[in-house]
Amino acid sequence: VDKNYRVTLSKKWVHIINYLEIVTLTDTRIVVHYDGGNSVILGRNLIVARMQDEEILIEGEILSIEV
């Protein structure tokens, strides 16, 4: 089973696999914690469109992501 943290980025969504928790959740900033640190997603109208055990899909206007 693959447990590597993975981020797939599009202009309108971010798909994250193998994260640990969501630290911050607003419509302009989402911080996701993973085994090696945090990812910070900045944008407009950000929403969690889908969430499963270790997988999350964030939709909205993605301005930047820091992994």
Short mmCIF file of C-alpha atoms in Angstrom, two decimals:
data_model
loop_
_atom_site.label_atom_id
_atom_site.label_comp_id
_atom_site.label_asym_id
_atom_site.label_seq_id
_atom_site.Cartn_x
_atom_site.Cartn_y
_atom_site.Cartn_z
CA VAL A 1 0.00 0.00 0.00
CA ASP A 2 1.41 3.38 -1.07
CA LYS A 3 1.60 5.79 1.90
CA ASN A 4 3.53 8.59 0.15
CA TYR A 5 2.03 12.07 0.42
CA ARG A 6 0.88 13.18 -3.02
CA VAL A 7 -0.55 16.43 -4.36
CA THR A 8 -2.11 16.78 -7.81
CA LEU A 9 -2.76 20.39 -8.77
CA SER A 10 -5.06 21.97 -11.32
CA LYS A 11 -6.16 25.57 -11.75
CA LYS A 12 -9.55 24.72 -10.23
CA TRP A 13 -8.77 21.90 -7.77
CA VAL A 14 -6.16 20.24 -5.57
CA HIS A 15 -6.24 16.49 -4.90
CA ILE A 16 -4.26 15.33 -1.86
CA ILE A 17 -3.57 11.72 -0.85
CA ASN A 18 -2.15 10.42 2.45
CA TYR A 19 -2.61 13.53 4.58
CA LEU A 20 -3.00 13.39 8.37
CA GLU A 21 -5.30 16.28 9.24
CA ILE A 22 -6.71 19.62 8.16
CA VAL A 23 -5.19 22.34 10.35
CA THR A 24 -6.91 25.43 8.90
CA LEU A 25 -10.02 25.65 6.74
CA THR A 26 -11.32 28.94 5.36
CA ASP A 27 -12.56 29.95 1.91
CA THR A 28 -9.17 31.59 1.17
CA ARG A 29 -6.68 29.32 2.98
CA ILE A 30 -6.46 25.61 3.74
CA VAL A 31 -3.55 24.10 5.67
CA VAL A 32 -3.14 20.33 5.45
CA HIS A 33 -0.74 18.47 7.75
CA TYR A 34 1.15 15.41 6.49
CA ASP A 35 3.99 13.28 7.86
CA GLY A 36 6.68 15.67 6.57
CA GLY A 37 5.08 19.03 7.41
CA ASN A 38 2.25 21.21 6.13
CA SER A 39 0.86 22.20 2.75
CA VAL A 40 -0.69 25.66 2.50
CA ILE A 41 -3.26 26.20 -0.24
CA LEU A 42 -4.26 29.80 -0.97
CA GLY A 43 -7.14 30.76 -3.21
CA ARG A 44 -10.66 32.11 -3.52
CA ASN A 45 -13.92 30.31 -2.78
CA LEU A 46 -12.07 27.21 -1.56
CA ILE A 47 -14.25 24.29 -0.49
CA VAL A 48 -13.68 20.68 0.47
CA ALA A 49 -15.56 18.95 -2.35
CA ARG A 50 -14.74 15.39 -1.27
CA MET A 51 -13.10 13.86 1.77
CA GLN A 52 -12.26 10.25 2.53
CA ASP A 53 -9.99 8.60 5.11
CA GLU A 54 -6.66 9.82 3.71
CA GLU A 55 -7.80 11.66 0.60
CA ILE A 56 -9.21 15.15 0.05
CA LEU A 57 -10.36 17.13 -2.98
CA ILE A 58 -10.31 20.93 -2.65
CA GLU A 59 -12.06 23.02 -5.28
CA GLY A 60 -12.05 26.75 -6.00
CA GLU A 61 -9.74 29.27 -7.61
CA ILE A 62 -6.28 28.04 -6.62
CA LEU A 63 -3.78 30.91 -6.38
CA SER A 64 -0.81 29.10 -4.82
CA ILE A 65 0.28 26.00 -2.96
CA GLU A 66 3.28 25.54 -0.71
CA VAL A 67 4.32 21.98 0.07
#
